[in-house]
Amino acid sequence: MALQYFFTGWTHHNSYQILPNDSAPRRKSNFFHRYALPATLLLLLAATIFLLVEVNRWRRIYSPFDDYQPLNPFPVVHAQSNVSNPNALAVVSTLYSNNYAIATAVLAHSIRRAKSPARLILLYIDGQVSEEALCISSSAGWELLAVPRIAPPRGGKGVRWHFIDQFTKLHVWSLDKMGVERLVYLDADTLVRQNFDELFHLPFDFAAVPDVYGPGDVRGFSLTFNAGVLAIRPSSTVLQDMKEKTETARYPALQAEQSFLNLYFGAKAARLPYIYNALIAIKRRNPVVWKELKEELSIVHYTDHKPFLLDGQPGENILTAEETRKAVEEARQKYGLWSEEFGWWGLEYERMMKEMNRKFTRCKP
């Protein structure tokens, strides 16, 4: 009886303990197996596929030499490389929107300060740029030349929106009709630091500087060239040949005319030193290289950020002097790595304004 009482009491006592209710965990377990686990597996699968695609994409970096098409029938070296007539030499740039008008003016001022005797010719798309923008550019010393827009092939499919007008740059090859025998093309977002007249006397029909991509981009110091600075012998025959082949040639559309030129001139282009197209991306990619080149830079190219534009500035707006100074200061503060380089542009702007502010004032509508 005692034992029976003991066990009965023990059993009775423990009956008051709340036993784990396995019904709730079972519901959670069922939910996990039915929904959460498959969802997790799907996410992992998607992430794996994404990584594989990205790795494969970076492994297959486009090179015009991997899918080479012999498009260019013209020689690499031209027999007559020395041009003695300054009127036969030209520095050429382009203007596609009003907000780059100040940049073209600063560029012209920097070219003249470097004492280049060449003509300054600015191509612009007729009807796309305001009279004020053209007035600013011509006041700075550019000869204005209206050209028709060259539309990107295939309706612009795949072309970055801010490169959508860039095929118009090909018109620089037509300047032989204006008596130009040699030219150096400069994008409007460049700045001349030192004289570069030696580029007019190269024996090659086409020369450019290799492209550079920032940290994390496996293209790094690339074999392909950047089309922001070109030293060329213009030829309307070459222009016509290129225009006929932009639609049929195979090349990635993303970088517009730069991709096409890398294919067309890929095997025949002379590669120039970085000092002639010093992309500020070089400093971000490898500051040691930038430091090595800094004192000899002839042309700086503001690729990663434009110190003359305010964030969100519409293409039709021309900044006032106050707004331009604000843009430079904001760029220097926001992108401290390039504070000195943005300061170069700001200094050139101030020098220009001291000389030309009155002329620019007359440009206002």
Short mmCIF file of C-alpha atoms in Angstrom, two decimals:
data_model
loop_
_atom_site.label_atom_id
_atom_site.label_comp_id
_atom_site.label_asym_id
_atom_site.label_seq_id
_atom_site.Cartn_x
_atom_site.Cartn_y
_atom_site.Cartn_z
CA MET A 1 0.00 0.00 0.00
CA ALA A 2 2.79 2.32 0.90
CA LEU A 3 4.45 1.74 -2.43
CA GLN A 4 1.13 2.08 -4.20
CA TYR A 5 0.44 5.30 -2.32
CA PHE A 6 3.90 6.57 -3.13
CA PHE A 7 3.64 5.91 -6.85
CA THR A 8 0.08 7.14 -6.94
CA GLY A 9 1.11 10.33 -5.21
CA TRP A 10 4.08 10.72 -7.47
CA THR A 11 1.91 10.22 -10.51
CA HIS A 12 -0.73 12.57 -9.19
CA HIS A 13 1.86 15.20 -8.34
CA ASN A 14 3.42 15.13 -11.76
CA SER A 15 0.07 15.38 -13.45
CA TYR A 16 0.07 19.06 -12.49
CA GLN A 17 3.16 19.75 -14.54
CA ILE A 18 2.29 21.21 -17.92
CA LEU A 19 3.55 18.82 -20.49
CA PRO A 20 4.88 20.23 -23.74
CA ASN A 21 2.10 20.62 -26.24
CA ASP A 22 3.47 19.21 -29.43
CA SER A 23 0.56 20.47 -31.50
CA ALA A 24 1.95 24.04 -31.90
CA PRO A 25 5.46 23.00 -32.92
CA ARG A 26 3.95 20.56 -35.35
CA ARG A 27 2.08 23.44 -37.00
CA LYS A 28 5.30 25.46 -37.18
CA SER A 29 7.15 22.48 -38.55
CA ASN A 30 4.48 21.92 -41.17
CA PHE A 31 4.60 25.59 -42.14
CA PHE A 32 8.39 25.51 -42.38
CA HIS A 33 8.42 22.41 -44.55
CA ARG A 34 5.55 23.57 -46.71
CA TYR A 35 6.52 27.22 -47.30
CA ALA A 36 9.70 28.53 -45.68
CA LEU A 37 12.04 25.73 -46.70
CA PRO A 38 11.07 25.76 -50.40
CA ALA A 39 11.28 29.57 -50.44
CA THR A 40 14.74 29.46 -48.89
CA LEU A 41 15.88 26.86 -51.39
CA LEU A 42 14.52 28.94 -54.27
CA LEU A 43 16.39 32.02 -53.01
CA LEU A 44 19.60 30.04 -52.72
CA LEU A 45 19.11 28.66 -56.21
CA ALA A 46 18.45 32.14 -57.61
CA ALA A 47 21.53 33.53 -55.86
CA THR A 48 23.66 30.68 -57.21
CA ILE A 49 22.40 31.23 -60.76
CA PHE A 50 23.04 34.98 -60.46
CA LEU A 51 26.60 34.40 -59.26
CA LEU A 52 27.28 31.92 -62.04
CA VAL A 53 25.95 34.35 -64.64
CA GLU A 54 28.05 37.21 -63.24
CA VAL A 55 31.21 35.11 -63.07
CA ASN A 56 30.64 33.91 -66.60
CA ARG A 57 30.00 37.47 -67.78
CA TRP A 58 33.22 38.75 -66.28
CA ARG A 59 35.13 35.80 -67.70
CA ARG A 60 33.85 36.72 -71.14
CA ILE A 61 34.85 40.39 -71.17
CA TYR A 62 34.23 41.76 -74.62
CA SER A 63 37.27 42.36 -76.78
CA PRO A 64 37.04 43.44 -80.42
CA PHE A 65 39.90 41.05 -81.12
CA ASP A 66 37.92 38.01 -79.98
CA ASP A 67 35.23 38.65 -82.58
CA TYR A 68 37.42 40.52 -85.01
CA GLN A 69 35.94 41.69 -88.29
CA PRO A 70 38.31 43.29 -90.84
CA LEU A 71 36.21 46.39 -91.52
CA ASN A 72 38.92 49.00 -92.07
CA PRO A 73 40.59 48.88 -95.52
CA PHE A 74 42.72 52.00 -94.93
CA PRO A 75 46.46 52.11 -94.07
CA VAL A 76 47.88 52.49 -90.57
CA VAL A 77 50.60 54.99 -91.54
CA HIS A 78 50.10 58.01 -93.77
CA ALA A 79 53.03 59.09 -95.91
CA GLN A 80 52.66 62.83 -95.24
CA SER A 81 52.61 63.27 -91.47
CA ASN A 82 54.14 66.74 -91.07
CA VAL A 83 51.74 69.62 -91.64
CA SER A 84 53.28 73.09 -91.64
CA ASN A 85 50.14 75.17 -92.21
CA PRO A 86 48.44 75.95 -88.84
CA ASN A 87 45.09 76.31 -90.61
CA ALA A 88 45.35 72.66 -91.58
CA LEU A 89 45.51 71.68 -87.89
CA ALA A 90 42.45 71.66 -85.66
CA VAL A 91 41.36 70.82 -82.15
CA VAL A 92 37.79 69.60 -82.38
CA SER A 93 35.07 69.05 -79.80
CA THR A 94 31.31 68.49 -79.79
CA LEU A 95 28.28 70.03 -78.09
CA TYR A 96 25.06 68.06 -77.88
CA SER A 97 23.29 69.80 -74.96
CA ASN A 98 23.21 73.25 -73.36
CA ASN A 99 24.60 72.14 -70.00
CA TYR A 100 28.01 71.44 -71.56
CA ALA A 101 28.39 74.95 -73.02
CA ILE A 102 30.43 76.22 -70.06
CA ALA A 103 32.62 73.11 -70.27
CA THR A 104 33.39 73.76 -73.95
CA ALA A 105 34.30 77.36 -73.09
CA VAL A 106 36.68 76.29 -70.31
CA LEU A 107 38.20 73.69 -72.63
CA ALA A 108 38.83 76.32 -75.32
CA HIS A 109 40.44 78.62 -72.76
CA SER A 110 42.73 75.84 -71.55
CA ILE A 111 43.77 75.02 -75.14
CA ARG A 112 44.67 78.63 -75.86
CA ARG A 113 46.51 78.97 -72.55
CA ALA A 114 48.61 75.96 -73.62
CA LYS A 115 49.51 78.04 -76.71
CA SER A 116 48.30 75.63 -79.36
CA PRO A 117 48.11 77.45 -82.74
CA ALA A 118 45.51 75.06 -84.16
CA ARG A 119 42.01 76.06 -85.16
CA LEU A 120 39.25 75.33 -82.67
CA ILE A 121 36.22 73.73 -84.31
CA LEU A 122 33.09 72.82 -82.37
CA LEU A 123 30.56 70.46 -83.94
CA TYR A 124 27.01 70.81 -82.68
CA ILE A 125 23.72 69.19 -83.61
CA ASP A 126 21.66 71.66 -85.56
CA GLY A 127 18.45 72.57 -83.72
CA GLN A 128 19.43 70.78 -80.50
CA VAL A 129 21.53 73.49 -78.83
CA SER A 130 20.32 76.96 -77.78
CA GLU A 131 21.59 80.27 -79.14
CA GLU A 132 22.93 81.14 -75.68
CA ALA A 133 25.01 77.96 -75.54
CA LEU A 134 26.39 78.60 -79.02
CA CYS A 135 27.17 82.22 -78.11
CA ILE A 136 29.13 81.11 -75.03
CA SER A 137 31.11 78.60 -77.09
CA SER A 138 31.90 80.99 -79.94
CA SER A 139 32.84 83.76 -77.49
CA ALA A 140 35.41 81.38 -76.02
CA GLY A 141 37.02 80.94 -79.44
CA TRP A 142 35.32 77.99 -81.13
CA GLU A 143 34.44 77.98 -84.82
CA LEU A 144 30.89 76.64 -84.85
CA LEU A 145 29.91 73.94 -87.31
CA ALA A 146 26.36 72.60 -87.41
CA VAL A 147 26.14 68.93 -88.36
CA PRO A 148 23.20 66.55 -88.72
CA ARG A 149 22.73 64.04 -85.94
CA ILE A 150 24.00 60.54 -86.71
CA ALA A 151 21.45 58.28 -85.08
CA PRO A 152 22.73 55.20 -83.24
CA PRO A 153 22.30 51.96 -85.19
CA ARG A 154 19.38 49.61 -84.53
CA GLY A 155 17.30 52.46 -83.17
CA GLY A 156 19.68 52.96 -80.25
CA LYS A 157 18.80 49.62 -78.66
CA GLY A 158 21.26 48.85 -75.86
CA VAL A 159 22.99 52.25 -75.96
CA ARG A 160 23.29 54.11 -72.65
CA TRP A 161 20.97 57.09 -72.72
CA HIS A 162 23.76 59.63 -72.16
CA PHE A 163 25.64 58.22 -75.18
CA ILE A 164 22.63 58.37 -77.50
CA ASP A 165 24.06 61.25 -79.61
CA GLN A 166 27.67 60.09 -79.61
CA PHE A 167 27.71 58.60 -83.12
CA THR A 168 27.51 62.22 -84.31
CA LYS A 169 31.18 62.43 -83.29
CA LEU A 170 32.03 60.51 -86.47
CA HIS A 171 31.52 63.78 -88.39
CA VAL A 172 35.03 64.82 -87.33
CA TRP A 173 36.28 62.65 -90.19
CA SER A 174 34.51 64.99 -92.62
CA LEU A 175 36.69 67.98 -91.72
CA ASP A 176 39.08 67.28 -94.57
CA LYS A 177 36.48 69.19 -96.62
CA MET A 178 37.29 72.26 -94.49
CA GLY A 179 41.00 72.01 -95.22
CA VAL A 180 41.90 70.14 -92.02
CA GLU A 181 44.72 67.65 -92.55
CA ARG A 182 45.30 66.60 -88.94
CA LEU A 183 43.10 67.01 -85.88
CA VAL A 184 42.96 66.19 -82.20
CA TYR A 185 39.48 65.48 -80.94
CA LEU A 186 38.71 66.29 -77.27
CA ASP A 187 35.50 65.50 -75.41
CA ALA A 188 33.99 68.57 -73.75
CA ASP A 189 34.63 67.09 -70.29
CA THR A 190 38.40 67.28 -70.76
CA LEU A 191 40.84 69.97 -69.63
CA VAL A 192 44.19 70.79 -71.21
CA ARG A 193 47.07 71.10 -68.76
CA GLN A 194 50.03 71.27 -71.16
CA ASN A 195 50.67 71.68 -74.87
CA PHE A 196 50.04 68.55 -76.94
CA ASP A 197 50.94 69.75 -80.46
CA GLU A 198 53.14 66.71 -81.01
CA LEU A 199 49.93 64.75 -81.60
CA PHE A 200 49.43 66.65 -84.87
CA HIS A 201 52.61 65.20 -86.30
CA LEU A 202 52.10 61.49 -85.73
CA PRO A 203 52.51 59.29 -88.81
CA PHE A 204 49.46 57.24 -87.85
CA ASP A 205 45.99 57.82 -89.24
CA PHE A 206 44.39 57.02 -85.88
CA ALA A 207 45.73 57.14 -82.32
CA ALA A 208 44.03 56.96 -78.93
CA VAL A 209 44.74 56.24 -75.27
CA PRO A 210 43.86 52.89 -73.62
CA ASP A 211 40.79 52.92 -71.39
CA VAL A 212 40.90 52.52 -67.61
CA TYR A 213 38.17 51.19 -65.32
CA GLY A 214 37.82 51.68 -61.58
CA PRO A 215 38.44 49.26 -58.69
CA GLY A 216 36.31 46.13 -58.77
CA ASP A 217 36.03 46.17 -62.56
CA VAL A 218 38.09 43.31 -63.97
CA ARG A 219 38.75 45.25 -67.18
CA GLY A 220 41.17 47.46 -65.23
CA PHE A 221 43.85 48.96 -67.48
CA SER A 222 42.26 47.86 -70.71
CA LEU A 223 43.56 47.00 -74.18
CA THR A 224 40.62 48.86 -75.72
CA PHE A 225 40.89 52.63 -76.04
CA ASN A 226 38.83 55.52 -74.73
CA ALA A 227 37.29 57.70 -77.47
CA GLY A 228 37.44 60.94 -75.47
CA VAL A 229 40.76 61.96 -77.04
CA LEU A 230 41.60 61.00 -80.62
CA ALA A 231 44.47 62.02 -82.91
CA ILE A 232 43.36 61.41 -86.48
CA ARG A 233 43.78 62.29 -90.12
CA PRO A 234 40.27 63.21 -91.25
CA SER A 235 38.90 61.60 -94.37
CA SER A 236 35.38 61.83 -95.75
CA THR A 237 36.01 58.50 -97.47
CA VAL A 238 36.66 56.87 -94.09
CA LEU A 239 33.53 58.52 -92.67
CA GLN A 240 31.35 57.12 -95.43
CA ASP A 241 32.84 53.67 -94.96
CA MET A 242 32.22 53.77 -91.20
CA LYS A 243 28.63 54.97 -91.58
CA GLU A 244 27.90 52.07 -93.92
CA LYS A 245 29.27 49.54 -91.41
CA THR A 246 27.84 50.74 -88.09
CA GLU A 247 24.60 48.86 -88.74
CA THR A 248 26.09 45.56 -89.90
CA ALA A 249 29.19 45.17 -87.71
CA ARG A 250 29.02 43.13 -84.49
CA TYR A 251 29.91 45.08 -81.35
CA PRO A 252 28.29 45.80 -77.96
CA ALA A 253 25.98 48.80 -78.20
CA LEU A 254 26.44 49.98 -74.61
CA GLN A 255 29.31 52.41 -75.23
CA ALA A 256 28.00 53.62 -78.58
CA GLU A 257 30.62 55.04 -80.97
CA GLN A 258 33.49 54.01 -78.69
CA SER A 259 32.60 50.35 -79.12
CA PHE A 260 32.38 50.73 -82.89
CA LEU A 261 35.67 52.63 -83.16
CA ASN A 262 37.41 49.97 -81.08
CA LEU A 263 36.28 47.40 -83.60
CA TYR A 264 36.92 49.50 -86.71
CA PHE A 265 40.39 50.69 -85.67
CA GLY A 266 41.16 47.97 -83.12
CA ALA A 267 44.06 46.33 -84.94
CA LYS A 268 45.28 49.55 -86.58
CA ALA A 269 45.14 52.11 -83.77
CA ALA A 270 48.31 53.53 -82.26
CA ARG A 271 48.11 53.48 -78.45
CA LEU A 272 49.16 56.76 -76.84
CA PRO A 273 50.51 57.31 -73.30
CA TYR A 274 48.01 58.02 -70.54
CA ILE A 275 49.17 61.64 -70.26
CA TYR A 276 47.13 62.49 -73.37
CA ASN A 277 43.85 61.22 -71.94
CA ALA A 278 44.30 61.00 -68.19
CA LEU A 279 41.00 59.55 -67.06
CA ILE A 280 40.46 60.41 -63.41
CA ALA A 281 39.52 56.75 -62.96
CA ILE A 282 43.27 56.06 -63.01
CA LYS A 283 43.64 57.75 -59.64
CA ARG A 284 40.87 55.60 -58.19
CA ARG A 285 42.25 52.43 -59.77
CA ASN A 286 45.88 52.99 -58.80
CA PRO A 287 46.98 56.24 -57.11
CA VAL A 288 50.63 55.31 -57.64
CA VAL A 289 50.18 55.43 -61.42
CA TRP A 290 48.41 58.78 -61.17
CA LYS A 291 51.20 60.22 -59.04
CA GLU A 292 53.76 59.04 -61.58
CA LEU A 293 51.92 60.78 -64.45
CA LYS A 294 50.63 63.88 -62.67
CA GLU A 295 53.40 66.36 -63.52
CA GLU A 296 53.39 65.43 -67.22
CA LEU A 297 49.64 65.36 -67.84
CA SER A 298 48.64 67.09 -71.06
CA ILE A 299 44.90 66.34 -71.02
CA VAL A 300 42.72 65.41 -68.03
CA HIS A 301 39.43 63.63 -68.67
CA TYR A 302 36.66 63.98 -66.07
CA THR A 303 35.00 60.65 -66.73
CA ASP A 304 33.71 59.50 -63.34
CA HIS A 305 32.24 62.86 -62.32
CA LYS A 306 31.81 66.26 -63.98
CA PRO A 307 32.82 69.20 -61.75
CA PHE A 308 30.84 71.62 -63.94
CA LEU A 309 27.43 69.95 -63.45
CA LEU A 310 25.10 70.04 -60.47
CA ASP A 311 23.49 66.75 -59.50
CA GLY A 312 20.23 66.36 -61.39
CA GLN A 313 20.90 69.31 -63.67
CA PRO A 314 18.64 69.13 -66.77
CA GLY A 315 20.42 69.05 -70.10
CA GLU A 316 18.79 72.27 -71.28
CA ASN A 317 20.02 74.34 -68.31
CA ILE A 318 23.13 76.54 -68.39
CA LEU A 319 24.50 77.22 -64.92
CA THR A 320 25.12 80.75 -63.72
CA ALA A 321 28.57 81.69 -62.44
CA GLU A 322 27.38 81.21 -58.87
CA GLU A 323 25.91 77.80 -59.68
CA THR A 324 29.07 76.72 -61.50
CA ARG A 325 31.22 77.60 -58.50
CA LYS A 326 28.78 75.72 -56.30
CA ALA A 327 29.03 72.66 -58.58
CA VAL A 328 32.83 72.67 -58.35
CA GLU A 329 32.80 73.05 -54.57
CA GLU A 330 30.20 70.33 -54.09
CA ALA A 331 32.21 67.99 -56.31
CA ARG A 332 35.37 68.66 -54.33
CA GLN A 333 33.61 67.95 -51.04
CA LYS A 334 31.66 64.92 -52.21
CA TYR A 335 34.51 63.28 -54.13
CA GLY A 336 37.50 64.12 -52.01
CA LEU A 337 39.79 61.77 -53.92
CA TRP A 338 39.64 64.18 -56.88
CA SER A 339 39.49 67.44 -54.95
CA GLU A 340 42.74 68.65 -56.49
CA GLU A 341 41.75 67.66 -60.02
CA PHE A 342 38.35 69.34 -59.72
CA GLY A 343 40.22 72.36 -58.41
CA TRP A 344 42.18 72.49 -61.68
CA TRP A 345 38.94 72.85 -63.61
CA GLY A 346 37.65 75.46 -61.15
CA LEU A 347 40.85 77.49 -61.47
CA GLU A 348 40.63 77.45 -65.27
CA TYR A 349 37.02 78.57 -65.03
CA GLU A 350 37.99 81.54 -62.83
CA ARG A 351 40.78 82.54 -65.22
CA MET A 352 38.33 82.42 -68.11
CA MET A 353 35.68 84.45 -66.31
CA LYS A 354 38.17 87.24 -65.53
CA GLU A 355 38.79 87.63 -69.25
CA MET A 356 35.40 86.83 -70.76
CA ASN A 357 32.63 87.52 -68.27
CA ARG A 358 31.42 90.57 -70.21
CA LYS A 359 31.23 88.60 -73.44
CA PHE A 360 29.25 85.84 -71.75
CA THR A 361 26.86 88.37 -70.23
CA ARG A 362 25.92 89.49 -73.74
CA CYS A 363 24.96 85.91 -74.58
CA LYS A 364 22.02 85.86 -72.20
CA PRO A 365 18.64 86.05 -73.97
#
